[in-house]
Amino acid sequence: MQKINVGVARSIWLFDTNDLNPTGKSIFPDILIWLGDKYKFQTFPKSLAEVDSEKKGYLFKTGEFQSEEGAITINFSLFGDGVVAETWSSTENGDAFLEDLLRSATAKYGLVRPEVIRKQYISEVTVRLDHPLYSVNSKIVQFCETVNGLFARHNLPPFELTGMIFAPDVTASSYKPPGLLIERKQGAPFTANRFWSKSPFTTKEHLFALEEFENLLAGEPSGIEVQSTEHIRKISL
């Protein structure tokens, strides 16, 4: 498998942002301007009135953050129930940015770091797989042959399995993450073997899952005895 690009890497840290300022210090709009200047955002709010009417938050667009890999482009959003960082490199860089932002802001304005932060992620990547999806099971090939027979009158290339979704049952959960989606990249010929994938994992975990899926397609054992979600997380970090 080859990673081609990261479509989006979104780090979502959920907490009551009022907890940052329990004594009600006067920090607005100064902190908005300070954030805009510190991270070189091209557009950012300069007053409390500049809240985005659609997303109901303060949006900071096209900034710059010095990650371990060098300067990366970053978008940042501030809401009443948390903060969001969006990069095109990795959720790990998004987390590093949010950590830097909280550390710097609490030091400058005497704020308090939230005791509990719930972290969620959205990761989208484009990869090149070395094996077609139907390699997961020979019965898929048999079914595709049936479909090809039904559609033969149109003289199109053969049908293939073009996507798969792995998802949890979220009917009893308030958290409803997207599943792990793997599908052929729209507009790319099948011969290019380009696949788009979306997941609720960190970028590192996402790529780890895709590597394991590719091993399955190739008929290779992963060599990993998965006992729990936490076990997967430890392996991938």
mmCIF file of C-alpha atoms in Angstrom:
data_model
loop_
_atom_site.group_PDB
_atom_site.id
_atom_site.type_symbol
_atom_site.label_atom_id
_atom_site.label_comp_id
_atom_site.label_asym_id
_atom_site.label_seq_id
_atom_site.Cartn_x
_atom_site.Cartn_y
_atom_site.Cartn_z
ATOM 1 C CA MET A 1 0.000 0.000 0.000
ATOM 2 C CA GLN A 2 1.130 3.523 -0.783
ATOM 3 C CA LYS A 3 -0.235 6.657 0.847
ATOM 4 C CA ILE A 4 -0.929 9.252 -1.849
ATOM 5 C CA ASN A 5 -2.362 12.131 0.170
ATOM 6 C CA VAL A 6 -4.317 13.126 3.259
ATOM 7 C CA GLY A 7 -7.656 14.621 2.244
ATOM 8 C CA VAL A 8 -8.369 15.932 5.728
ATOM 9 C CA ALA A 9 -7.188 15.212 9.253
ATOM 10 C CA ARG A 10 -9.548 16.646 11.848
ATOM 11 C CA SER A 11 -8.811 16.630 15.592
ATOM 12 C CA ILE A 12 -11.844 17.387 17.771
ATOM 13 C CA TRP A 13 -11.304 18.133 21.462
ATOM 14 C CA LEU A 14 -14.580 18.323 23.377
ATOM 15 C CA PHE A 15 -14.887 20.218 26.669
ATOM 16 C CA ASP A 16 -16.793 23.188 28.085
ATOM 17 C CA THR A 17 -14.691 26.134 26.938
ATOM 18 C CA ASN A 18 -16.005 28.149 29.890
ATOM 19 C CA ASP A 19 -13.801 25.906 32.048
ATOM 20 C CA LEU A 20 -10.780 27.658 30.547
ATOM 21 C CA ASN A 21 -11.706 30.903 32.263
ATOM 22 C CA PRO A 22 -13.439 30.035 35.568
ATOM 23 C CA THR A 23 -12.815 33.488 37.094
ATOM 24 C CA GLY A 24 -14.286 35.343 34.121
ATOM 25 C CA LYS A 25 -11.202 37.326 33.156
ATOM 26 C CA SER A 26 -11.598 39.893 30.390
ATOM 27 C CA ILE A 27 -9.764 38.212 27.529
ATOM 28 C CA PHE A 28 -11.941 39.018 24.513
ATOM 29 C CA PRO A 29 -11.356 40.141 21.825
ATOM 30 C CA ASP A 30 -7.642 40.270 22.672
ATOM 31 C CA ILE A 31 -7.241 36.487 22.715
ATOM 32 C CA LEU A 32 -8.834 36.168 19.266
ATOM 33 C CA ILE A 33 -6.375 38.648 17.779
ATOM 34 C CA TRP A 34 -3.475 37.046 19.634
ATOM 35 C CA LEU A 35 -4.361 33.600 18.233
ATOM 36 C CA GLY A 36 -4.707 35.013 14.728
ATOM 37 C CA ASP A 37 -1.291 36.669 14.888
ATOM 38 C CA LYS A 38 0.529 33.839 16.694
ATOM 39 C CA TYR A 39 -0.393 31.219 14.116
ATOM 40 C CA LYS A 40 -0.440 33.562 11.100
ATOM 41 C CA PHE A 41 -4.062 32.896 10.165
ATOM 42 C CA GLN A 42 -5.017 34.652 6.934
ATOM 43 C CA THR A 43 -8.556 35.243 8.183
ATOM 44 C CA PHE A 44 -9.747 35.239 11.782
ATOM 45 C CA PRO A 45 -12.353 36.973 13.990
ATOM 46 C CA LYS A 46 -11.318 40.230 15.635
ATOM 47 C CA SER A 47 -14.419 40.725 17.798
ATOM 48 C CA LEU A 48 -17.010 38.626 19.607
ATOM 49 C CA ALA A 49 -19.562 39.679 16.996
ATOM 50 C CA GLU A 50 -17.687 37.822 14.238
ATOM 51 C CA VAL A 51 -19.130 34.405 15.076
ATOM 52 C CA ASP A 52 -19.871 32.221 12.060
ATOM 53 C CA SER A 53 -23.651 32.172 11.670
ATOM 54 C CA GLU A 54 -23.720 28.683 10.126
ATOM 55 C CA LYS A 55 -21.268 26.805 12.340
ATOM 56 C CA LYS A 56 -21.968 28.877 15.478
ATOM 57 C CA GLY A 57 -18.289 29.277 16.299
ATOM 58 C CA TYR A 58 -15.192 31.365 15.688
ATOM 59 C CA LEU A 59 -13.297 30.249 12.578
ATOM 60 C CA PHE A 60 -9.580 30.782 12.000
ATOM 61 C CA LYS A 61 -8.560 29.896 8.446
ATOM 62 C CA THR A 62 -5.260 29.072 6.738
ATOM 63 C CA GLY A 63 -2.773 29.429 9.548
ATOM 64 C CA GLU A 64 0.697 28.023 10.057
ATOM 65 C CA PHE A 65 2.022 25.693 12.743
ATOM 66 C CA GLN A 66 5.582 24.457 13.185
ATOM 67 C CA SER A 67 5.247 20.703 13.565
ATOM 68 C CA GLU A 68 8.056 18.191 13.971
ATOM 69 C CA GLU A 69 7.853 17.707 10.198
ATOM 70 C CA GLY A 70 8.088 21.423 9.437
ATOM 71 C CA ALA A 71 5.528 24.158 8.835
ATOM 72 C CA ILE A 72 2.006 22.888 8.087
ATOM 73 C CA THR A 73 -1.230 24.639 7.112
ATOM 74 C CA ILE A 74 -3.902 24.627 9.790
ATOM 75 C CA ASN A 75 -7.532 25.644 10.242
ATOM 76 C CA PHE A 76 -8.883 26.178 13.759
ATOM 77 C CA SER A 77 -12.415 26.520 15.137
ATOM 78 C CA LEU A 78 -13.501 27.594 18.623
ATOM 79 C CA PHE A 79 -16.931 26.531 19.899
ATOM 80 C CA GLY A 80 -18.725 26.577 23.209
ATOM 81 C CA ASP A 81 -18.252 22.811 23.581
ATOM 82 C CA GLY A 82 -14.699 22.436 22.319
ATOM 83 C CA VAL A 83 -12.079 23.175 19.687
ATOM 84 C CA VAL A 84 -11.270 21.685 16.294
ATOM 85 C CA ALA A 85 -8.010 21.603 14.347
ATOM 86 C CA GLU A 86 -7.957 20.623 10.697
ATOM 87 C CA THR A 87 -4.791 19.824 8.765
ATOM 88 C CA TRP A 88 -3.870 18.077 5.539
ATOM 89 C CA SER A 89 -0.978 16.174 7.065
ATOM 90 C CA SER A 90 -2.170 14.165 10.105
ATOM 91 C CA THR A 91 -4.372 14.238 13.184
ATOM 92 C CA GLU A 92 -1.170 13.859 15.164
ATOM 93 C CA ASN A 93 -0.126 17.313 13.919
ATOM 94 C CA GLY A 94 -3.600 18.621 14.729
ATOM 95 C CA ASP A 95 -3.277 17.323 18.286
ATOM 96 C CA ALA A 96 0.175 18.895 18.601
ATOM 97 C CA PHE A 97 -1.253 22.242 17.459
ATOM 98 C CA LEU A 98 -4.133 22.123 19.955
ATOM 99 C CA GLU A 99 -1.733 21.149 22.727
ATOM 100 C CA ASP A 100 0.528 24.076 21.823
ATOM 101 C CA LEU A 101 -2.442 26.439 21.645
ATOM 102 C CA LEU A 102 -3.815 25.451 25.071
ATOM 103 C CA ARG A 103 -0.397 25.591 26.691
ATOM 104 C CA SER A 104 0.407 29.008 25.211
ATOM 105 C CA ALA A 105 -3.032 30.504 25.925
ATOM 106 C CA THR A 106 -3.159 29.312 29.523
ATOM 107 C CA ALA A 107 0.324 30.720 30.159
ATOM 108 C CA LYS A 108 -0.392 34.099 28.546
ATOM 109 C CA TYR A 109 -3.866 34.723 29.960
ATOM 110 C CA GLY A 110 -3.739 32.760 33.197
ATOM 111 C CA LEU A 111 -6.359 30.294 32.026
ATOM 112 C CA VAL A 112 -7.028 26.800 33.371
ATOM 113 C CA ARG A 113 -6.588 23.638 31.323
ATOM 114 C CA PRO A 114 -9.783 21.526 31.291
ATOM 115 C CA GLU A 115 -9.609 18.476 33.535
ATOM 116 C CA VAL A 116 -11.393 16.228 31.038
ATOM 117 C CA ILE A 117 -11.013 16.425 27.252
ATOM 118 C CA ARG A 118 -12.811 13.919 25.029
ATOM 119 C CA LYS A 119 -10.963 13.474 21.759
ATOM 120 C CA GLN A 120 -12.565 12.473 18.469
ATOM 121 C CA TYR A 121 -11.108 12.278 14.971
ATOM 122 C CA ILE A 122 -11.978 12.281 11.301
ATOM 123 C CA SER A 123 -9.312 11.021 8.906
ATOM 124 C CA GLU A 124 -9.566 10.903 5.120
ATOM 125 C CA VAL A 125 -6.763 9.529 2.971
ATOM 126 C CA THR A 126 -6.168 8.446 -0.600
ATOM 127 C CA VAL A 127 -4.016 5.354 -1.018
ATOM 128 C CA ARG A 128 -2.931 2.982 -3.726
ATOM 129 C CA LEU A 129 -3.747 -0.636 -2.911
ATOM 130 C CA ASP A 130 -1.854 -3.490 -4.505
ATOM 131 C CA HIS A 131 -4.849 -5.821 -4.569
ATOM 132 C CA PRO A 132 -8.503 -5.434 -5.652
ATOM 133 C CA LEU A 133 -11.201 -5.506 -2.978
ATOM 134 C CA TYR A 134 -12.689 -8.738 -4.301
ATOM 135 C CA SER A 135 -9.531 -10.523 -3.138
ATOM 136 C CA VAL A 136 -11.110 -10.638 0.320
ATOM 137 C CA ASN A 137 -13.372 -13.514 -0.760
ATOM 138 C CA SER A 138 -13.676 -15.601 -3.913
ATOM 139 C CA LYS A 139 -17.474 -15.572 -3.584
ATOM 140 C CA ILE A 140 -17.406 -11.859 -4.399
ATOM 141 C CA VAL A 141 -15.936 -12.731 -7.795
ATOM 142 C CA GLN A 142 -18.731 -15.224 -8.399
ATOM 143 C CA PHE A 143 -21.377 -12.637 -7.605
ATOM 144 C CA CYS A 144 -19.696 -10.054 -9.861
ATOM 145 C CA GLU A 145 -19.858 -12.581 -12.691
ATOM 146 C CA THR A 146 -23.610 -12.897 -12.095
ATOM 147 C CA VAL A 147 -24.021 -9.108 -12.231
ATOM 148 C CA ASN A 148 -21.885 -8.920 -15.363
ATOM 149 C CA GLY A 149 -24.193 -11.394 -17.032
ATOM 150 C CA LEU A 150 -27.244 -9.295 -16.181
ATOM 151 C CA PHE A 151 -25.643 -6.173 -17.619
ATOM 152 C CA ALA A 152 -23.787 -7.696 -20.578
ATOM 153 C CA ARG A 153 -26.076 -6.015 -23.130
ATOM 154 C CA HIS A 154 -24.474 -2.646 -22.372
ATOM 155 C CA ASN A 155 -20.950 -3.797 -23.325
ATOM 156 C CA LEU A 156 -19.338 -2.144 -20.287
ATOM 157 C CA PRO A 157 -16.175 -3.277 -18.487
ATOM 158 C CA PRO A 158 -16.812 -5.977 -15.874
ATOM 159 C CA PHE A 159 -18.354 -5.079 -12.531
ATOM 160 C CA GLU A 160 -16.116 -5.170 -9.464
ATOM 161 C CA LEU A 161 -16.575 -4.670 -5.754
ATOM 162 C CA THR A 162 -15.720 -0.976 -5.424
ATOM 163 C CA GLY A 163 -16.270 -0.249 -1.747
ATOM 164 C CA MET A 164 -16.579 -1.607 1.760
ATOM 165 C CA ILE A 165 -17.803 -0.122 5.064
ATOM 166 C CA PHE A 166 -16.984 -1.286 8.586
ATOM 167 C CA ALA A 167 -19.053 0.416 11.274
ATOM 168 C CA PRO A 168 -20.285 -0.018 14.868
ATOM 169 C CA ASP A 169 -23.921 -0.137 15.953
ATOM 170 C CA VAL A 170 -24.522 3.430 17.181
ATOM 171 C CA THR A 171 -28.274 3.212 17.766
ATOM 172 C CA ALA A 172 -27.795 3.354 21.552
ATOM 173 C CA SER A 173 -24.893 5.814 21.554
ATOM 174 C CA SER A 174 -24.811 9.616 21.514
ATOM 175 C CA TYR A 175 -21.480 9.431 19.673
ATOM 176 C CA LYS A 176 -22.155 8.434 16.090
ATOM 177 C CA PRO A 177 -18.813 8.267 14.287
ATOM 178 C CA PRO A 178 -18.495 7.496 10.598
ATOM 179 C CA GLY A 179 -17.526 3.958 9.789
ATOM 180 C CA LEU A 180 -14.284 2.920 8.190
ATOM 181 C CA LEU A 181 -15.002 3.420 4.483
ATOM 182 C CA ILE A 182 -12.797 2.065 1.708
ATOM 183 C CA GLU A 183 -13.879 2.776 -1.847
ATOM 184 C CA ARG A 184 -12.406 3.437 -5.251
ATOM 185 C CA LYS A 185 -11.455 7.054 -5.823
ATOM 186 C CA GLN A 186 -14.097 8.738 -7.954
ATOM 187 C CA GLY A 187 -12.869 9.663 -11.416
ATOM 188 C CA ALA A 188 -9.815 7.398 -11.262
ATOM 189 C CA PRO A 189 -9.671 4.379 -13.615
ATOM 190 C CA PHE A 190 -9.698 1.010 -11.923
ATOM 191 C CA THR A 191 -6.210 0.343 -13.278
ATOM 192 C CA ALA A 192 -4.849 3.205 -11.131
ATOM 193 C CA ASN A 193 -5.784 1.277 -7.961
ATOM 194 C CA ARG A 194 -6.544 4.548 -6.146
ATOM 195 C CA PHE A 195 -8.797 4.225 -3.108
ATOM 196 C CA TRP A 196 -10.347 6.859 -0.849
ATOM 197 C CA SER A 197 -10.863 5.985 2.785
ATOM 198 C CA LYS A 198 -12.526 7.735 5.713
ATOM 199 C CA SER A 199 -12.402 6.745 9.373
ATOM 200 C CA PRO A 200 -12.976 7.980 12.950
ATOM 201 C CA PHE A 201 -9.358 7.071 13.771
ATOM 202 C CA THR A 202 -6.205 9.116 14.086
ATOM 203 C CA THR A 203 -4.252 9.276 10.838
ATOM 204 C CA LYS A 204 -1.685 6.827 12.196
ATOM 205 C CA GLU A 205 -4.374 4.363 13.295
ATOM 206 C CA HIS A 206 -6.173 4.807 9.973
ATOM 207 C CA LEU A 207 -3.100 3.906 7.921
ATOM 208 C CA PHE A 208 -2.402 0.985 10.261
ATOM 209 C CA ALA A 209 -5.925 -0.368 9.653
ATOM 210 C CA LEU A 210 -5.511 -0.022 5.889
ATOM 211 C CA GLU A 211 -2.166 -1.838 6.012
ATOM 212 C CA GLU A 212 -3.838 -4.689 7.878
ATOM 213 C CA PHE A 213 -6.679 -4.717 5.337
ATOM 214 C CA GLU A 214 -4.152 -4.885 2.494
ATOM 215 C CA ASN A 215 -2.493 -7.848 4.208
ATOM 216 C CA LEU A 216 -5.888 -9.536 4.307
ATOM 217 C CA LEU A 217 -6.394 -8.923 0.582
ATOM 218 C CA ALA A 218 -2.956 -10.369 -0.089
ATOM 219 C CA GLY A 219 -3.757 -13.428 2.007
ATOM 220 C CA GLU A 220 -1.020 -12.612 4.500
ATOM 221 C CA PRO A 221 -1.539 -13.135 8.248
ATOM 222 C CA SER A 222 -1.198 -9.939 10.241
ATOM 223 C CA GLY A 223 0.712 -11.628 13.037
ATOM 224 C CA ILE A 224 -1.306 -9.581 15.539
ATOM 225 C CA GLU A 225 -3.732 -11.137 17.992
ATOM 226 C CA VAL A 226 -6.268 -8.374 18.534
ATOM 227 C CA GLN A 227 -7.902 -8.642 21.949
ATOM 228 C CA SER A 228 -9.379 -5.172 22.380
ATOM 229 C CA THR A 229 -9.616 -1.715 20.861
ATOM 230 C CA GLU A 230 -7.028 -0.520 23.361
ATOM 231 C CA HIS A 231 -4.673 -3.248 22.097
ATOM 232 C CA ILE A 232 -5.004 -1.887 18.561
ATOM 233 C CA ARG A 233 -4.298 1.616 19.795
ATOM 234 C CA LYS A 234 -1.126 0.511 21.581
ATOM 235 C CA ILE A 235 0.142 -1.272 18.496
ATOM 236 C CA SER A 236 -0.440 1.692 16.230
ATOM 237 C CA LEU A 237 1.128 4.418 18.352
#
